[in-house]
Structure formats: structure tokens, C-alpha cells
Amino acid sequence: MKSLFTLAIVAVAVLFAAPAFAQEAAASTLHNYSVIAAGLAIGIAALGTGIGQGNAVNGATQGIARNPGAYGNIFTAMIVGLALIESLCIYSLVVSLIILFVKW
């Protein structure tokens, strides 16, 4: 019986403590959403750039296999293309860092 009474007192204390901390939850919610948004942004960008780089290297290796004499031209174009593809992920990283560390 005594433990039931103690449990009831703790439950009432928890119920009355929640409104006292309600104001802080709004600011915390915005931060939580910004962390989720930053994670999704960099995750989707990494997925897209990974697929794009895979397709680019696939096409380059197939082109080199068909015409080994064009290795220099294909390799140069592939490296430039990979740099442009990777820059999209770097831009997403910059945006994610801005979302995380700029005070709104």
C-alpha cells in the first residue's frame, strides 16, 4: 500500500512538472527538426552522388574497354565529371552545417 501511495505521488509530481518545462520544448523542437533536416540533406546528397559517381565510372570504364586508345580523353573527362558530382555533396554539407550552427 505504501509503494502504491509513493507511485501516485511521483505520478502527480511528473504531471505537474510537465507544464513547467513546456516553454523550453518549443526551442528544443526547432533544434531537433534542424538536426533531422541536416541529416536528411547530407544523406540524400550522399546517396545521389554515390549513384552518379558509380554511373560515371561505369560509363568511363566501358568506354575505355571499347577504345583503349581514348584512355587519356575519357579519364580527364571522368575526373572533371566526378569533381562536379562530388561538389553537389560538398554544397549539401555546407548547407547542413549552416542549418545546424546558425541561430534562427
CSV table of N, CA and C in Angstrom, one decimal, residues 29-90:
chain,number,residue,atom,x,y,z
A,29,THR,N,12.4,21.7,-29.9
A,29,THR,CA,11.8,21.1,-31.1
A,29,THR,C,12.4,21.6,-32.4
A,30,LEU,N,12.6,22.9,-32.4
A,30,LEU,CA,13.2,23.5,-33.6
A,30,LEU,C,14.6,23.0,-33.9
A,31,HIS,N,15.3,22.8,-32.8
A,31,HIS,CA,16.7,22.3,-32.9
A,31,HIS,C,16.6,20.8,-33.4
A,32,ASN,N,15.7,20.1,-32.8
A,32,ASN,CA,15.6,18.7,-33.2
A,32,ASN,C,15.2,18.6,-34.7
A,33,TYR,N,14.3,19.4,-35.2
A,33,TYR,CA,14.0,19.4,-36.6
A,33,TYR,C,15.1,19.8,-37.5
A,34,SER,N,15.9,20.7,-37.0
A,34,SER,CA,17.1,21.2,-37.8
A,34,SER,C,18.1,20.1,-37.9
A,35,VAL,N,18.3,19.3,-36.9
A,35,VAL,CA,19.2,18.2,-36.9
A,35,VAL,C,18.7,17.1,-37.9
A,36,ILE,N,17.4,16.8,-37.8
A,36,ILE,CA,16.9,15.8,-38.8
A,36,ILE,C,17.0,16.3,-40.2
A,37,ALA,N,16.7,17.6,-40.4
A,37,ALA,CA,16.8,18.2,-41.8
A,37,ALA,C,18.2,18.1,-42.3
A,38,ALA,N,19.2,18.4,-41.5
A,38,ALA,CA,20.6,18.4,-41.9
A,38,ALA,C,21.0,17.0,-42.2
A,39,GLY,N,20.6,16.0,-41.4
A,39,GLY,CA,20.9,14.6,-41.6
A,39,GLY,C,20.3,14.1,-42.9
A,40,LEU,N,19.1,14.5,-43.1
A,40,LEU,CA,18.4,14.1,-44.4
A,40,LEU,C,19.1,14.7,-45.6
A,41,ALA,N,19.5,16.0,-45.5
A,41,ALA,CA,20.1,16.7,-46.6
A,41,ALA,C,21.4,16.0,-47.0
A,42,ILE,N,22.2,15.7,-46.0
A,42,ILE,CA,23.5,15.1,-46.4
A,42,ILE,C,23.4,13.7,-46.8
A,43,GLY,N,22.4,13.0,-46.2
A,43,GLY,CA,22.2,11.6,-46.6
A,43,GLY,C,21.7,11.4,-48.0
A,44,ILE,N,20.7,12.3,-48.4
A,44,ILE,CA,20.2,12.2,-49.7
A,44,ILE,C,21.2,12.6,-50.7
A,45,ALA,N,22.0,13.7,-50.4
A,45,ALA,CA,23.1,14.1,-51.3
A,45,ALA,C,24.1,13.0,-51.5
A,46,ALA,N,24.5,12.4,-50.4
A,46,ALA,CA,25.5,11.3,-50.5
A,46,ALA,C,25.0,10.1,-51.3
A,47,LEU,N,23.7,9.8,-51.2
A,47,LEU,CA,23.1,8.8,-51.9
A,47,LEU,C,23.1,9.1,-53.4
A,48,GLY,N,22.7,10.3,-53.7
A,48,GLY,CA,22.7,10.7,-55.1
A,48,GLY,C,24.0,10.8,-55.8
A,49,THR,N,25.0,11.4,-55.0
A,49,THR,CA,26.3,11.5,-55.6
A,49,THR,C,27.0,10.1,-55.7
A,50,GLY,N,26.7,9.2,-54.8
A,50,GLY,CA,27.2,7.9,-54.9
A,50,GLY,C,26.7,7.1,-56.2
A,51,ILE,N,25.4,7.3,-56.4
A,51,ILE,CA,24.8,6.7,-57.6
A,51,ILE,C,25.4,7.3,-58.9
A,52,GLY,N,25.5,8.7,-58.9
A,52,GLY,CA,26.0,9.4,-60.0
A,52,GLY,C,27.5,9.0,-60.3
A,53,GLN,N,28.3,8.9,-59.3
A,53,GLN,CA,29.7,8.6,-59.5
A,53,GLN,C,29.8,7.2,-60.0
A,54,GLY,N,29.0,6.3,-59.5
A,54,GLY,CA,29.0,4.9,-60.0
A,54,GLY,C,28.7,4.8,-61.4
A,55,ASN,N,27.7,5.5,-61.8
A,55,ASN,CA,27.3,5.5,-63.3
A,55,ASN,C,28.4,6.2,-64.1
A,56,ALA,N,29.0,7.2,-63.6
A,56,ALA,CA,30.1,7.9,-64.4
A,56,ALA,C,31.3,7.0,-64.6
A,57,VAL,N,31.7,6.3,-63.5
A,57,VAL,CA,32.8,5.4,-63.6
A,57,VAL,C,32.5,4.2,-64.5
A,58,ASN,N,31.3,3.7,-64.4
A,58,ASN,CA,30.8,2.6,-65.2
A,58,ASN,C,30.9,3.0,-66.7
A,59,GLY,N,30.4,4.2,-67.0
A,59,GLY,CA,30.5,4.6,-68.4
A,59,GLY,C,31.9,4.8,-68.9
A,60,ALA,N,32.7,5.3,-68.0
A,60,ALA,CA,34.1,5.6,-68.4
A,60,ALA,C,34.9,4.3,-68.6
A,61,THR,N,34.7,3.3,-67.7
A,61,THR,CA,35.4,2.0,-67.9
A,61,THR,C,34.9,1.3,-69.1
A,62,GLN,N,33.6,1.4,-69.4
A,62,GLN,CA,33.1,0.7,-70.6
A,62,GLN,C,33.7,1.4,-71.9
A,63,GLY,N,33.8,2.7,-71.8
A,63,GLY,CA,34.4,3.5,-73.0
A,63,GLY,C,35.8,3.1,-73.2
A,64,ILE,N,36.6,3.0,-72.1
A,64,ILE,CA,38.0,2.6,-72.2
A,64,ILE,C,38.1,1.2,-72.7
A,65,ALA,N,37.2,0.3,-72.3
A,65,ALA,CA,37.3,-1.1,-72.7
A,65,ALA,C,37.0,-1.2,-74.2
A,66,ARG,N,36.1,-0.3,-74.7
A,66,ARG,CA,35.8,-0.4,-76.2
A,66,ARG,C,36.9,0.2,-77.0
A,67,ASN,N,37.5,1.3,-76.5
A,67,ASN,CA,38.5,2.0,-77.2
A,67,ASN,C,39.7,2.4,-76.3
A,68,PRO,N,40.6,1.5,-76.1
A,68,PRO,CA,41.7,1.8,-75.1
A,68,PRO,C,42.6,3.0,-75.5
A,69,GLY,N,42.6,3.4,-76.8
A,69,GLY,CA,43.4,4.5,-77.3
A,69,GLY,C,42.8,5.8,-76.7
A,70,ALA,N,41.6,5.9,-76.4
A,70,ALA,CA,41.0,7.1,-75.9
A,70,ALA,C,41.0,7.2,-74.4
A,71,TYR,N,41.9,6.5,-73.8
A,71,TYR,CA,42.0,6.5,-72.3
A,71,TYR,C,42.3,7.9,-71.7
A,72,GLY,N,43.2,8.6,-72.3
A,72,GLY,CA,43.5,10.0,-71.8
A,72,GLY,C,42.3,10.9,-71.8
A,73,ASN,N,41.6,11.0,-72.9
A,73,ASN,CA,40.5,11.9,-73.0
A,73,ASN,C,39.3,11.4,-72.1
A,74,ILE,N,39.1,10.1,-72.1
A,74,ILE,CA,38.0,9.6,-71.2
A,74,ILE,C,38.3,9.8,-69.7
A,75,PHE,N,39.6,9.6,-69.4
A,75,PHE,CA,40.0,9.7,-68.0
A,75,PHE,C,39.9,11.2,-67.5
A,76,THR,N,40.3,12.1,-68.3
A,76,THR,CA,40.2,13.5,-68.0
A,76,THR,C,38.8,14.0,-67.8
A,77,ALA,N,37.9,13.6,-68.8
A,77,ALA,CA,36.5,13.9,-68.7
A,77,ALA,C,35.9,13.3,-67.5
A,78,MET,N,36.3,12.1,-67.1
A,78,MET,CA,35.7,11.4,-66.0
A,78,MET,C,36.1,12.1,-64.7
A,79,ILE,N,37.3,12.5,-64.6
A,79,ILE,CA,37.8,13.2,-63.3
A,79,ILE,C,37.1,14.5,-63.2
A,80,VAL,N,36.9,15.3,-64.2
A,80,VAL,CA,36.2,16.5,-64.2
A,80,VAL,C,34.7,16.3,-63.8
A,81,GLY,N,34.1,15.3,-64.4
A,81,GLY,CA,32.7,14.9,-64.1
A,81,GLY,C,32.6,14.5,-62.6
A,82,LEU,N,33.5,13.7,-62.1
A,82,LEU,CA,33.5,13.3,-60.7
A,82,LEU,C,33.6,14.4,-59.8
A,83,ALA,N,34.5,15.4,-60.1
A,83,ALA,CA,34.6,16.6,-59.3
A,83,ALA,C,33.3,17.4,-59.2
A,84,LEU,N,32.7,17.5,-60.3
A,84,LEU,CA,31.4,18.3,-60.4
A,84,LEU,C,30.3,17.5,-59.6
A,85,ILE,N,30.3,16.2,-59.7
A,85,ILE,CA,29.3,15.4,-59.0
A,85,ILE,C,29.6,15.5,-57.5
A,86,GLU,N,30.8,15.4,-57.1
A,86,GLU,CA,31.2,15.5,-55.7
A,86,GLU,C,30.9,16.8,-55.1
A,87,SER,N,31.0,17.9,-55.9
A,87,SER,CA,30.7,19.2,-55.4
A,87,SER,C,29.3,19.4,-54.9
A,88,LEU,N,28.4,18.6,-55.5
A,88,LEU,CA,27.0,18.7,-55.0
A,88,LEU,C,26.9,18.2,-53.6
A,89,CYS,N,27.6,17.2,-53.2
A,89,CYS,CA,27.6,16.7,-51.9
A,89,CYS,C,28.3,17.7,-50.9
A,90,ILE,N,29.3,18.3,-51.4
A,90,ILE,CA,30.0,19.3,-50.6
A,90,ILE,C,29.1,20.5,-50.3
